[in-house]
Amino acid sequence: MIRPLTLAATALCLLTGATTPLPPRRIVSLNVCADQYLLALADPGQIAALSSNARDPELSAAADKARGYRTLRRPSEEVLAIRPDLLVGFPLGPGAVAGAPPGQWRTLGVASADSYGAILDQIRQVARAVDHVERGEKLIAHMNRDLAALPKARRSGVAAYYQRRGYMTGTGTLIDDLMHRVGLTNLAAKLGKPALAQVSLEEMVAARPDWLIVESATDHVVDQGTEMLHHPALARIPRISLPQSWTVCGGPAYVQAARAITARLNAPR
């Protein structure tokens, strides 16, 4: 069924000689961040292919939804064969697909989200690109309601997002934004660390954070990189464990992460 608004826009274009892009019918995603937005906003029939990591639950918060969709194994070759009318990637540069002439397809490049506000901007950008603006606004309204309904955290304190090999995530990042939302202080700010810094075990113990936020994949020792996270010196620091897929990209999973952190802060001691 053709919508009246579409008919009006077409008539205006004929009268003025202007052209308006048709809704995309073959959309290809180049990475896991774009996958999540497309799965939430596009019609299933619009999605021609998702990234190679779309079904990996450790990297994609939408891995279950991605089952049944085509995923790219050799992006450059497959994209050329698919001939998409919209190519989405984060970031998307001129060399995103080798062999594609400049201007071959409509493209949407969006920088990595480092805040909730940036996530909302990206939702609106993708929703416009896939011709489902109203769907984007409904998703935003749903996320806003869920966040507003979160209970106030009964405990707070200083937290460190500590990763394998001793890397700590700093300020100006999505994790930092999540900490502020639930009332935590990022240890990186207190130590004057950049967005990503390697912090030794000794330095972490001396800093005495109230919480360690860790990736759930590191809950058990699997290699030397995760072994240091299980050192006895860190054993007394309470932990908040989150799937990496909830924070590696901005997207609807932001709400899941905020809910999980709040629940841990409110759990019995």
mmCIF file of C-alpha atoms in Angstrom:
data_model
loop_
_atom_site.group_PDB
_atom_site.id
_atom_site.type_symbol
_atom_site.label_atom_id
_atom_site.label_comp_id
_atom_site.label_asym_id
_atom_site.label_seq_id
_atom_site.Cartn_x
_atom_site.Cartn_y
_atom_site.Cartn_z
ATOM 1 C CA MET A 1 0.000 0.000 0.000
ATOM 2 C CA ILE A 2 1.392 3.414 -0.994
ATOM 3 C CA ARG A 3 1.127 6.000 1.729
ATOM 4 C CA PRO A 4 -0.461 9.399 0.893
ATOM 5 C CA LEU A 5 2.691 11.169 2.093
ATOM 6 C CA THR A 6 4.756 9.178 -0.400
ATOM 7 C CA LEU A 7 2.385 10.101 -3.241
ATOM 8 C CA ALA A 8 2.563 13.768 -2.280
ATOM 9 C CA ALA A 9 6.346 13.711 -2.144
ATOM 10 C CA THR A 10 6.495 12.014 -5.559
ATOM 11 C CA ALA A 11 4.177 14.604 -7.096
ATOM 12 C CA LEU A 12 6.255 17.430 -5.664
ATOM 13 C CA CYS A 13 9.412 15.905 -7.122
ATOM 14 C CA LEU A 14 7.790 15.657 -10.573
ATOM 15 C CA LEU A 15 6.709 19.285 -10.434
ATOM 16 C CA THR A 16 10.019 20.653 -9.201
ATOM 17 C CA GLY A 17 12.373 18.278 -10.979
ATOM 18 C CA ALA A 18 13.849 17.244 -7.602
ATOM 19 C CA THR A 19 14.606 13.650 -6.722
ATOM 20 C CA THR A 20 14.086 11.901 -3.419
ATOM 21 C CA PRO A 21 15.703 8.572 -2.547
ATOM 22 C CA LEU A 22 13.360 5.609 -2.412
ATOM 23 C CA PRO A 23 13.243 3.510 0.775
ATOM 24 C CA PRO A 24 16.210 1.117 0.706
ATOM 25 C CA ARG A 25 15.390 -2.507 -0.150
ATOM 26 C CA ARG A 26 18.860 -4.083 0.097
ATOM 27 C CA ILE A 27 20.731 -2.872 3.174
ATOM 28 C CA VAL A 28 24.137 -4.252 4.142
ATOM 29 C CA SER A 29 25.801 -3.757 7.527
ATOM 30 C CA LEU A 30 29.582 -3.741 7.782
ATOM 31 C CA ASN A 31 29.977 -4.271 11.521
ATOM 32 C CA VAL A 32 28.298 -5.396 14.701
ATOM 33 C CA CYS A 33 27.345 -1.877 15.814
ATOM 34 C CA ALA A 34 25.349 -1.270 12.654
ATOM 35 C CA ASP A 35 23.812 -4.756 12.909
ATOM 36 C CA GLN A 36 22.061 -3.899 16.161
ATOM 37 C CA TYR A 37 20.452 -0.734 14.814
ATOM 38 C CA LEU A 38 19.263 -2.397 11.617
ATOM 39 C CA LEU A 39 17.750 -5.354 13.459
ATOM 40 C CA ALA A 40 15.842 -2.938 15.702
ATOM 41 C CA LEU A 41 14.696 -0.485 13.022
ATOM 42 C CA ALA A 42 14.592 -2.003 9.535
ATOM 43 C CA ASP A 43 12.056 -4.442 8.125
ATOM 44 C CA PRO A 44 13.466 -7.982 7.907
ATOM 45 C CA GLY A 45 13.020 -7.907 4.130
ATOM 46 C CA GLN A 46 15.164 -4.787 3.863
ATOM 47 C CA ILE A 47 18.260 -6.436 5.373
ATOM 48 C CA ALA A 48 20.374 -8.113 2.686
ATOM 49 C CA ALA A 49 23.326 -8.993 4.928
ATOM 50 C CA LEU A 50 24.788 -8.380 8.367
ATOM 51 C CA SER A 51 28.386 -8.301 9.511
ATOM 52 C CA SER A 52 30.463 -11.422 10.108
ATOM 53 C CA ASN A 53 30.110 -10.969 13.902
ATOM 54 C CA ALA A 54 26.341 -10.520 13.919
ATOM 55 C CA ARG A 55 25.671 -13.939 15.507
ATOM 56 C CA ASP A 56 28.518 -13.846 18.036
ATOM 57 C CA PRO A 57 26.878 -13.450 21.486
ATOM 58 C CA GLU A 58 30.092 -12.093 23.016
ATOM 59 C CA LEU A 59 30.168 -9.189 20.563
ATOM 60 C CA SER A 60 26.565 -8.659 19.537
ATOM 61 C CA ALA A 61 23.730 -7.821 21.906
ATOM 62 C CA ALA A 62 21.356 -8.788 19.075
ATOM 63 C CA ALA A 63 22.942 -12.163 18.264
ATOM 64 C CA ASP A 64 19.661 -14.054 18.717
ATOM 65 C CA LYS A 65 17.814 -11.703 16.365
ATOM 66 C CA ALA A 66 20.563 -12.093 13.772
ATOM 67 C CA ARG A 67 19.944 -15.804 13.312
ATOM 68 C CA GLY A 68 18.402 -16.482 9.942
ATOM 69 C CA TYR A 69 20.004 -13.489 8.248
ATOM 70 C CA ARG A 70 22.868 -13.705 5.802
ATOM 71 C CA THR A 71 26.216 -12.698 7.293
ATOM 72 C CA LEU A 72 29.264 -11.484 5.396
ATOM 73 C CA ARG A 73 32.333 -13.702 5.185
ATOM 74 C CA ARG A 74 34.223 -11.797 2.470
ATOM 75 C CA PRO A 75 32.724 -8.306 2.736
ATOM 76 C CA SER A 76 34.328 -6.688 -0.311
ATOM 77 C CA GLU A 77 33.386 -9.489 -2.699
ATOM 78 C CA GLU A 78 29.913 -10.089 -1.290
ATOM 79 C CA VAL A 79 28.914 -6.441 -1.100
ATOM 80 C CA LEU A 80 29.867 -5.976 -4.746
ATOM 81 C CA ALA A 81 27.681 -8.956 -5.631
ATOM 82 C CA ILE A 82 24.717 -7.851 -3.491
ATOM 83 C CA ARG A 83 24.750 -4.295 -4.912
ATOM 84 C CA PRO A 84 23.045 -2.767 -1.864
ATOM 85 C CA ASP A 85 21.114 0.473 -2.043
ATOM 86 C CA LEU A 86 22.294 1.355 1.488
ATOM 87 C CA LEU A 87 25.580 0.443 3.135
ATOM 88 C CA VAL A 88 25.895 1.078 6.878
ATOM 89 C CA GLY A 89 29.141 1.007 8.878
ATOM 90 C CA PHE A 90 30.771 2.614 11.912
ATOM 91 C CA PRO A 91 32.902 4.418 10.820
ATOM 92 C CA LEU A 92 32.453 4.223 7.064
ATOM 93 C CA GLY A 93 35.285 5.568 4.932
ATOM 94 C CA PRO A 94 35.852 5.742 1.172
ATOM 95 C CA GLY A 95 37.775 2.458 1.246
ATOM 96 C CA ALA A 96 35.142 0.507 3.186
ATOM 97 C CA VAL A 97 34.565 -1.850 0.245
ATOM 98 C CA ALA A 98 37.553 -2.506 -1.968
ATOM 99 C CA GLY A 99 36.782 -2.206 -5.653
ATOM 100 C CA ALA A 100 33.639 -0.112 -5.251
ATOM 101 C CA PRO A 101 33.652 3.119 -7.284
ATOM 102 C CA PRO A 102 33.106 6.304 -5.244
ATOM 103 C CA GLY A 103 29.411 7.066 -4.914
ATOM 104 C CA GLN A 104 28.391 3.546 -5.905
ATOM 105 C CA TRP A 105 25.844 3.252 -3.074
ATOM 106 C CA ARG A 106 24.116 5.350 -0.469
ATOM 107 C CA THR A 107 26.190 5.123 2.692
ATOM 108 C CA LEU A 108 25.652 5.927 6.340
ATOM 109 C CA GLY A 109 28.680 6.388 8.559
ATOM 110 C CA VAL A 110 28.145 6.970 12.281
ATOM 111 C CA ALA A 111 30.876 7.468 14.886
ATOM 112 C CA SER A 112 31.018 5.219 17.947
ATOM 113 C CA ALA A 113 28.546 6.337 20.596
ATOM 114 C CA ASP A 114 30.162 7.568 23.803
ATOM 115 C CA SER A 115 26.971 8.631 25.602
ATOM 116 C CA TYR A 116 23.251 7.944 25.804
ATOM 117 C CA GLY A 117 22.571 11.145 23.895
ATOM 118 C CA ALA A 118 24.807 9.952 21.068
ATOM 119 C CA ILE A 119 22.895 6.650 20.958
ATOM 120 C CA LEU A 120 19.614 8.516 20.501
ATOM 121 C CA ASP A 121 21.147 10.566 17.675
ATOM 122 C CA GLN A 122 22.296 7.380 15.964
ATOM 123 C CA ILE A 123 18.885 5.745 16.304
ATOM 124 C CA ARG A 124 17.327 8.728 14.558
ATOM 125 C CA GLN A 125 19.956 8.709 11.798
ATOM 126 C CA VAL A 126 19.480 5.015 11.060
ATOM 127 C CA ALA A 127 15.684 5.262 11.344
ATOM 128 C CA ARG A 128 15.651 8.038 8.727
ATOM 129 C CA ALA A 129 17.999 6.101 6.451
ATOM 130 C CA VAL A 130 15.824 2.954 6.504
ATOM 131 C CA ASP A 131 12.593 4.990 6.153
ATOM 132 C CA HIS A 132 11.171 4.107 9.560
ATOM 133 C CA VAL A 133 11.354 7.373 11.475
ATOM 134 C CA GLU A 134 8.333 6.518 13.614
ATOM 135 C CA ARG A 135 9.920 3.205 14.613
ATOM 136 C CA GLY A 136 13.011 5.048 15.806
ATOM 137 C CA GLU A 137 10.944 7.431 17.930
ATOM 138 C CA LYS A 138 9.047 4.511 19.475
ATOM 139 C CA LEU A 139 12.324 2.797 20.369
ATOM 140 C CA ILE A 140 13.657 5.994 21.946
ATOM 141 C CA ALA A 141 10.447 6.490 23.947
ATOM 142 C CA HIS A 142 10.616 2.892 25.177
ATOM 143 C CA MET A 143 14.268 3.259 26.242
ATOM 144 C CA ASN A 144 13.546 6.548 28.017
ATOM 145 C CA ARG A 145 10.659 4.967 29.927
ATOM 146 C CA ASP A 146 12.768 1.988 30.963
ATOM 147 C CA LEU A 147 15.595 4.192 32.218
ATOM 148 C CA ALA A 148 13.190 6.471 34.093
ATOM 149 C CA ALA A 149 11.700 3.414 35.797
ATOM 150 C CA LEU A 150 15.038 2.226 37.196
ATOM 151 C CA PRO A 151 15.096 2.334 41.002
ATOM 152 C CA LYS A 152 17.573 4.634 42.678
ATOM 153 C CA ALA A 153 20.792 2.817 43.534
ATOM 154 C CA ARG A 154 21.119 2.258 47.287
ATOM 155 C CA ARG A 155 24.899 2.064 47.100
ATOM 156 C CA SER A 156 27.391 4.173 45.169
ATOM 157 C CA GLY A 157 31.149 4.724 45.332
ATOM 158 C CA VAL A 158 34.147 4.647 43.015
ATOM 159 C CA ALA A 159 34.202 2.050 40.243
ATOM 160 C CA ALA A 160 36.850 0.884 37.798
ATOM 161 C CA TYR A 161 36.001 -0.771 34.507
ATOM 162 C CA TYR A 162 38.923 -3.209 34.551
ATOM 163 C CA GLN A 163 39.651 -5.384 31.545
ATOM 164 C CA ARG A 164 42.010 -8.166 30.566
ATOM 165 C CA ARG A 165 45.724 -7.300 30.708
ATOM 166 C CA GLY A 166 44.951 -4.493 33.133
ATOM 167 C CA TYR A 167 43.287 -2.000 30.811
ATOM 168 C CA MET A 168 40.922 0.498 32.436
ATOM 169 C CA THR A 169 38.282 2.512 30.587
ATOM 170 C CA GLY A 170 38.360 6.227 31.276
ATOM 171 C CA THR A 171 36.156 9.282 30.969
ATOM 172 C CA GLY A 172 34.318 10.396 27.858
ATOM 173 C CA THR A 173 33.272 6.808 27.106
ATOM 174 C CA LEU A 174 29.991 4.906 27.118
ATOM 175 C CA ILE A 175 30.992 3.048 30.292
ATOM 176 C CA ASP A 176 31.753 6.373 31.970
ATOM 177 C CA ASP A 177 28.305 7.622 30.923
ATOM 178 C CA LEU A 178 26.704 4.516 32.433
ATOM 179 C CA MET A 179 28.594 5.003 35.701
ATOM 180 C CA HIS A 180 27.340 8.558 36.035
ATOM 181 C CA ARG A 181 23.773 7.482 35.275
ATOM 182 C CA VAL A 182 23.693 5.019 38.200
ATOM 183 C CA GLY A 183 25.578 7.272 40.613
ATOM 184 C CA LEU A 184 29.078 5.789 40.437
ATOM 185 C CA THR A 185 32.345 7.727 40.126
ATOM 186 C CA ASN A 186 34.837 6.533 37.530
ATOM 187 C CA LEU A 187 38.202 5.748 39.118
ATOM 188 C CA ALA A 188 39.860 6.897 35.895
ATOM 189 C CA ALA A 189 38.681 10.447 36.589
ATOM 190 C CA LYS A 190 40.152 10.384 40.099
ATOM 191 C CA LEU A 191 43.492 9.114 38.745
ATOM 192 C CA GLY A 192 43.536 11.456 35.749
ATOM 193 C CA LYS A 193 43.689 8.586 33.255
ATOM 194 C CA PRO A 194 42.813 8.892 29.544
ATOM 195 C CA ALA A 195 39.986 7.066 27.767
ATOM 196 C CA LEU A 196 41.992 3.826 27.835
ATOM 197 C CA ALA A 197 44.967 3.227 30.105
ATOM 198 C CA GLN A 198 46.886 0.223 31.359
ATOM 199 C CA VAL A 199 46.776 0.154 35.156
ATOM 200 C CA SER A 200 48.983 -2.284 37.040
ATOM 201 C CA LEU A 201 47.604 -4.615 39.657
ATOM 202 C CA GLU A 202 49.592 -2.739 42.327
ATOM 203 C CA GLU A 203 48.154 0.610 41.239
ATOM 204 C CA MET A 204 44.618 -0.759 41.241
ATOM 205 C CA VAL A 205 44.992 -2.221 44.739
ATOM 206 C CA ALA A 206 46.443 1.069 46.016
ATOM 207 C CA ALA A 207 43.526 3.038 44.510
ATOM 208 C CA ARG A 208 41.037 0.898 46.501
ATOM 209 C CA PRO A 209 37.921 1.260 44.303
ATOM 210 C CA ASP A 210 34.583 0.287 45.818
ATOM 211 C CA TRP A 211 33.623 -1.694 42.724
ATOM 212 C CA LEU A 212 35.232 -3.472 39.802
ATOM 213 C CA ILE A 213 33.169 -3.610 36.633
ATOM 214 C CA VAL A 214 34.352 -6.503 34.489
ATOM 215 C CA GLU A 215 33.330 -8.278 31.305
ATOM 216 C CA SER A 216 31.409 -11.473 32.058
ATOM 217 C CA ALA A 217 33.702 -13.370 29.673
ATOM 218 C CA THR A 218 36.501 -12.812 32.222
ATOM 219 C CA ASP A 219 34.548 -14.257 35.172
ATOM 220 C CA HIS A 220 36.802 -17.290 34.856
ATOM 221 C CA VAL A 221 40.495 -17.535 34.005
ATOM 222 C CA VAL A 222 40.845 -18.493 30.354
ATOM 223 C CA ASP A 223 44.328 -17.167 29.560
ATOM 224 C CA GLN A 224 47.127 -14.962 30.904
ATOM 225 C CA GLY A 225 45.190 -11.835 29.996
ATOM 226 C CA THR A 226 42.340 -12.730 32.344
ATOM 227 C CA GLU A 227 44.468 -14.297 35.075
ATOM 228 C CA MET A 228 45.397 -10.980 36.692
ATOM 229 C CA LEU A 229 41.718 -10.136 37.222
ATOM 230 C CA HIS A 230 41.542 -13.098 39.611
ATOM 231 C CA HIS A 231 44.549 -12.183 41.739
ATOM 232 C CA PRO A 232 43.858 -12.608 45.482
ATOM 233 C CA ALA A 233 44.636 -8.923 46.026
ATOM 234 C CA LEU A 234 41.440 -8.025 44.123
ATOM 235 C CA ALA A 235 39.260 -10.671 45.742
ATOM 236 C CA ARG A 236 37.699 -8.360 48.337
ATOM 237 C CA ILE A 237 36.528 -5.740 45.830
ATOM 238 C CA PRO A 238 32.852 -6.318 44.907
ATOM 239 C CA ARG A 239 32.306 -6.943 41.205
ATOM 240 C CA ILE A 240 29.717 -5.974 38.634
ATOM 241 C CA SER A 241 29.855 -8.365 35.698
ATOM 242 C CA LEU A 242 28.483 -7.276 32.307
ATOM 243 C CA PRO A 243 28.494 -8.932 28.887
ATOM 244 C CA GLN A 244 30.902 -7.136 26.588
ATOM 245 C CA SER A 245 28.178 -7.070 23.938
ATOM 246 C CA TRP A 246 26.154 -4.613 26.028
ATOM 247 C CA THR A 247 28.866 -1.952 26.023
ATOM 248 C CA VAL A 248 31.063 -2.571 22.976
ATOM 249 C CA CYS A 249 28.589 -0.553 20.881
ATOM 250 C CA GLY A 250 26.004 2.049 21.612
ATOM 251 C CA GLY A 251 22.432 0.865 21.101
ATOM 252 C CA PRO A 252 19.323 -0.461 22.842
ATOM 253 C CA ALA A 253 21.507 -2.690 25.063
ATOM 254 C CA TYR A 254 22.485 0.464 26.992
ATOM 255 C CA VAL A 255 19.268 0.009 28.980
ATOM 256 C CA GLN A 256 20.142 -3.613 29.809
ATOM 257 C CA ALA A 257 23.546 -2.520 31.089
ATOM 258 C CA ALA A 258 22.094 0.261 33.249
ATOM 259 C CA ARG A 259 19.498 -2.141 34.660
ATOM 260 C CA ALA A 260 22.109 -4.786 35.498
ATOM 261 C CA ILE A 261 24.441 -2.310 37.228
ATOM 262 C CA THR A 262 21.577 -0.884 39.289
ATOM 263 C CA ALA A 263 20.441 -4.355 40.303
ATOM 264 C CA ARG A 264 23.947 -5.206 41.513
ATOM 265 C CA LEU A 265 24.195 -1.972 43.498
ATOM 266 C CA ASN A 266 20.876 -2.794 45.162
ATOM 267 C CA ALA A 267 21.638 -6.447 45.835
ATOM 268 C CA PRO A 268 22.130 -7.608 49.455
ATOM 269 C CA ARG A 269 25.675 -7.287 50.658
#
